PDB file of C-alpha atoms in Angstrom:
ATOM      1  CA  CYS A  26      14.498  -9.652   6.790  1.00 51.00           C
ATOM      2  CA  HIS A  27      16.766 -10.409   9.750  1.00 53.00           C
ATOM      3  CA  SER A  28      15.504 -10.011  13.266  1.00 58.00           C
ATOM      4  CA  ARG A  29      18.050  -8.951  15.837  1.00 60.00           C
ATOM      5  CA  SER A  30      17.894 -10.080  19.406  1.00 62.00           C
ATOM      6  CA  GLN A  31      16.930  -7.617  22.086  1.00 60.00           C
ATOM      7  CA  THR A  32      20.452  -7.577  23.550  1.00 63.00           C
ATOM      8  CA  GLU A  33      21.964  -6.657  20.164  1.00 64.00           C
ATOM      9  CA  VAL A  34      19.535  -3.746  19.855  1.00 53.00           C
ATOM     10  CA  VAL A  35      20.397  -2.524  23.359  1.00 54.00           C
ATOM     11  CA  ARG A  36      24.143  -2.860  22.690  1.00 59.00           C
ATOM     12  CA  SER A  37      23.936  -0.923  19.429  1.00 56.00           C
ATOM     13  CA  ALA A  38      21.823   1.824  21.037  1.00 50.00           C
ATOM     14  CA  PHE A  39      24.279   2.022  23.929  1.00 50.00           C
ATOM     15  CA  LYS A  40      27.236   2.370  21.577  1.00 52.00           C
ATOM     16  CA  MET A  41      25.507   5.019  19.467  1.00 48.00           C
ATOM     17  CA  GLY A  42      24.371   7.267  22.292  1.00 48.00           C
ATOM     18  CA  TRP A  43      26.426   6.687  25.401  1.00 50.00           C
ATOM     19  CA  GLU A  44      29.816   5.374  24.403  1.00 51.00           C
ATOM     20  CA  THR A  45      32.595   7.272  22.705  1.00 54.00           C
ATOM     21  CA  PRO A  46      36.177   6.106  22.107  1.00 55.00           C
ATOM     22  CA  ASN A  47      37.563   8.046  25.094  1.00 58.00           C
ATOM     23  CA  TRP A  48      34.716   7.920  27.594  1.00 59.00           C
ATOM     24  CA  ARG A  49      32.021   5.583  28.871  1.00 68.00           C
ATOM     25  CA  ILE A  50      29.574   5.901  31.747  1.00 71.00           C
ATOM     26  CA  GLY A  51      31.289   4.970  34.999  1.00 74.00           C
ATOM     27  CA  ASP A  52      34.861   5.480  33.764  1.00 79.00           C
ATOM     28  CA  TYR A  53      37.349   7.894  35.257  1.00 82.00           C
ATOM     29  CA  PRO A  54      38.111  11.025  33.215  1.00 82.00           C
ATOM     30  CA  SER A  55      40.778  10.418  30.573  1.00 82.00           C
ATOM     31  CA  GLN A  56      43.059  13.046  32.183  1.00 86.00           C
ATOM     32  CA  TYR A  57      43.047  11.254  35.570  1.00 88.00           C
ATOM     33  CA  ASN A  58      46.279   9.436  36.433  1.00 87.00           C
ATOM     34  CA  GLN A  59      46.331   7.615  39.767  1.00 88.00           C
ATOM     35  CA  LYS A  60      50.124   7.835  40.076  1.00 91.00           C
ATOM     36  CA  VAL A  61      50.070  11.618  39.638  1.00 90.00           C
ATOM     37  CA  HIS A  62      46.768  12.611  41.280  1.00 89.00           C
ATOM     38  CA  GLY A  63      46.414   9.995  44.017  1.00 89.00           C
ATOM     39  CA  PRO A  64      42.928   8.835  45.072  1.00 91.00           C
ATOM     40  CA  TYR A  65      40.126   9.895  42.754  1.00 89.00           C
ATOM     41  CA  ASP A  66      38.108  12.908  43.900  1.00 89.00           C
ATOM     42  CA  PRO A  67      34.833  13.491  42.008  1.00 90.00           C
ATOM     43  CA  ALA A  68      34.885  17.186  43.013  1.00 90.00           C
ATOM     44  CA  ARG A  69      38.184  17.884  41.204  1.00 92.00           C
ATOM     45  CA  PHE A  70      38.742  18.838  37.556  1.00 90.00           C
ATOM     46  CA  TYR A  71      41.581  16.717  36.146  1.00 89.00           C
ATOM     47  CA  GLY A  72      41.958  18.580  32.851  1.00 86.00           C
ATOM     48  CA  LYS A  73      44.547  21.184  31.962  1.00 87.00           C
ATOM     49  CA  PRO A  74      44.192  24.160  34.351  1.00 88.00           C
ATOM     50  CA  ASP A  75      43.190  27.476  32.796  1.00 89.00           C
ATOM     51  CA  THR A  76      42.984  31.063  33.986  1.00 91.00           C
ATOM     52  CA  PRO A  77      40.107  31.549  36.469  1.00 91.00           C
ATOM     53  CA  LEU A  78      37.298  33.821  35.265  1.00 91.00           C
ATOM     54  CA  ALA A  79      38.052  36.362  38.007  1.00 94.00           C
ATOM     55  CA  GLU A  80      41.577  36.840  36.607  1.00 94.00           C
ATOM     56  CA  VAL A  81      40.574  37.221  32.926  1.00 93.00           C
ATOM     57  CA  LYS A  82      40.908  40.700  31.442  1.00 95.00           C
ATOM     58  CA  VAL A  83      38.031  42.110  29.391  1.00 94.00           C
ATOM     59  CA  GLY A  84      40.050  41.967  26.150  1.00 94.00           C
ATOM     60  CA  GLU A  85      40.872  38.284  26.706  1.00 93.00           C
ATOM     61  CA  LEU A  86      37.297  37.265  27.524  1.00 93.00           C
ATOM     62  CA  GLY A  87      36.498  36.138  23.947  1.00 92.00           C
ATOM     63  CA  SER A  88      39.510  33.837  23.710  1.00 93.00           C
ATOM     64  CA  TRP A  89      38.822  32.526  27.226  1.00 91.00           C
ATOM     65  CA  LEU A  90      35.221  31.657  26.248  1.00 92.00           C
ATOM     66  CA  GLY A  91      36.546  30.033  23.062  1.00 92.00           C
ATOM     67  CA  ARG A  92      38.588  27.608  25.183  1.00 91.00           C
ATOM     68  CA  ARG A  93      35.496  26.445  27.120  1.00 90.00           C
ATOM     69  CA  ASN A  94      33.850  23.127  26.280  1.00 89.00           C
ATOM     70  CA  PHE A  95      30.092  23.638  25.789  1.00 90.00           C
ATOM     71  CA  HIS A  96      29.286  19.991  25.018  1.00 89.00           C
ATOM     72  CA  PRO A  97      26.292  18.701  27.045  1.00 89.00           C
ATOM     73  CA  ARG A  98      28.470  15.985  28.592  1.00 85.00           C
ATOM     74  CA  ALA A  99      30.965  18.635  29.773  1.00 86.00           C
ATOM     75  CA  MET A 100      28.117  20.648  31.287  1.00 90.00           C
ATOM     76  CA  VAL A 101      26.844  17.591  33.187  1.00 89.00           C
ATOM     77  CA  GLN A 102      30.368  16.873  34.446  1.00 88.00           C
ATOM     78  CA  CYS A 103      30.727  20.492  35.594  1.00 90.00           C
ATOM     79  CA  ILE A 104      27.430  20.365  37.500  1.00 94.00           C
ATOM     80  CA  SER A 105      28.435  17.022  39.015  1.00 91.00           C
ATOM     81  CA  ARG A 106      31.772  18.418  40.232  1.00 92.00           C
ATOM     82  CA  ALA A 107      30.023  21.468  41.707  1.00 94.00           C
ATOM     83  CA  SER A 108      27.477  19.303  43.523  1.00 93.00           C
ATOM     84  CA  TRP A 109      30.267  17.119  44.942  1.00 93.00           C
ATOM     85  CA  ARG A 110      32.143  20.219  46.161  1.00 93.00           C
ATOM     86  CA  TRP A 111      28.933  21.466  47.799  1.00 92.00           C
ATOM     87  CA  ARG A 112      28.329  18.077  49.447  1.00 91.00           C
ATOM     88  CA  HIS A 113      31.926  17.910  50.724  1.00 91.00           C
ATOM     89  CA  LYS A 114      31.563  21.367  52.253  1.00 91.00           C
ATOM     90  CA  TYR A 115      28.018  21.364  53.688  1.00 90.00           C
ATOM     91  CA  VAL A 116      26.492  17.880  53.844  1.00 88.00           C
ATOM     92  CA  LEU A 117      29.238  15.320  54.507  1.00 87.00           C
ATOM     93  CA  PRO A 118      31.442  16.860  57.264  1.00 88.00           C
ATOM     94  CA  VAL A 119      31.320  15.159  60.637  1.00 90.00           C
ATOM     95  CA  LYS A 120      31.105  18.492  62.463  1.00 88.00           C
ATOM     96  CA  SER A 121      28.837  20.520  60.227  1.00 84.00           C
ATOM     97  CA  ASN A 122      26.625  23.448  61.124  1.00 90.00           C
ATOM     98  CA  ALA A 123      23.056  24.355  60.154  1.00 91.00           C
ATOM     99  CA  ALA A 124      24.062  25.895  56.791  1.00 92.00           C
ATOM    100  CA  PHE A 125      22.762  22.869  54.866  1.00 90.00           C
ATOM    101  CA  LEU A 126      19.408  23.104  56.631  1.00 92.00           C
ATOM    102  CA  TYR A 127      19.133  26.845  55.927  1.00 96.00           C
ATOM    103  CA  GLN A 128      20.065  26.336  52.271  1.00 95.00           C
ATOM    104  CA  PHE A 129      17.450  23.601  51.927  1.00 95.00           C
ATOM    105  CA  ILE A 130      14.748  25.784  53.504  1.00 97.00           C
ATOM    106  CA  PHE A 131      15.699  28.754  51.303  1.00 98.00           C
ATOM    107  CA  CYS A 132      15.676  26.685  48.082  1.00 97.00           C
ATOM    108  CA  THR A 133      12.345  25.099  48.996  1.00 98.00           C
ATOM    109  CA  SER A 134      10.853  28.522  49.739  1.00 97.00           C
ATOM    110  CA  MET A 135      12.118  29.957  46.443  1.00 97.00           C
ATOM    111  CA  PHE A 136      10.744  26.963  44.535  1.00 97.00           C
ATOM    112  CA  TYR A 137       7.258  27.338  46.033  1.00 95.00           C
ATOM    113  CA  TYR A 138       7.336  31.119  45.579  1.00 93.00           C
ATOM    114  CA  THR A 139       8.222  30.618  41.897  1.00 94.00           C
ATOM    115  CA  ILE A 140       5.453  28.117  41.201  1.00 94.00           C
ATOM    116  CA  ASN A 141       2.886  30.312  43.015  1.00 90.00           C
ATOM    117  CA  TYR A 142       4.097  33.653  41.637  1.00 87.00           C
ATOM    118  CA  LYS A 143       0.965  34.307  39.554  1.00 85.00           C
ATOM    119  CA  LYS A 144      -1.231  33.987  42.644  1.00 82.00           C
ATOM    120  CA  PHE A 145       0.959  36.431  44.581  1.00 76.00           C
ATOM    121  CA  TRP A 146       1.106  38.880  41.664  1.00 76.00           C
ATOM    122  CA  ALA A 147      -2.679  38.924  41.236  1.00 69.00           C
ATOM    123  CA  HIS A 148      -3.146  39.441  44.964  1.00 69.00           C
ATOM    124  CA  THR A 149      -0.791  42.449  45.144  1.00 67.00           C
ATOM    125  CA  HIS A 150      -2.508  44.223  42.245  1.00 64.00           C
ATOM    126  CA  TYR A 151      -6.039  43.847  43.575  1.00 63.00           C
ATOM    127  CA  LYS A 152      -7.918  47.020  44.553  1.00 66.00           C
ATOM    128  CA  TYR A 153      -9.854  46.753  47.792  1.00 65.00           C
ATOM    129  CA  HIS A 154     -11.749  50.060  47.534  1.00 59.00           C
TER     130      HIS A 154
END
């Protein structure tokens, strides 16, 4: 029975779960080309552009959904791009307004309302007489 070193085990686990031939953690997207796109922007999608959802006709909706990538990695990348766009618009500007503060307060309020919903529901359905 051969015993492998701890680094070999970590390397093999890393290759099995986190590394694919075209992508590794920390790499630029494979579609990104610095000569064409200029400086890298994490809020931009560098893949082939497709028809926006607002411009898709009802009859073409099935084929449009068929062209979407529903892989978990693609979902994480989509959420990451959306969060970067939000940060660029509301958090990072030099001259920003109070929108970020209001959004934070609203999200915090909704979170606490959601976790305490059963208490509120029981209170509204209580008969006092």
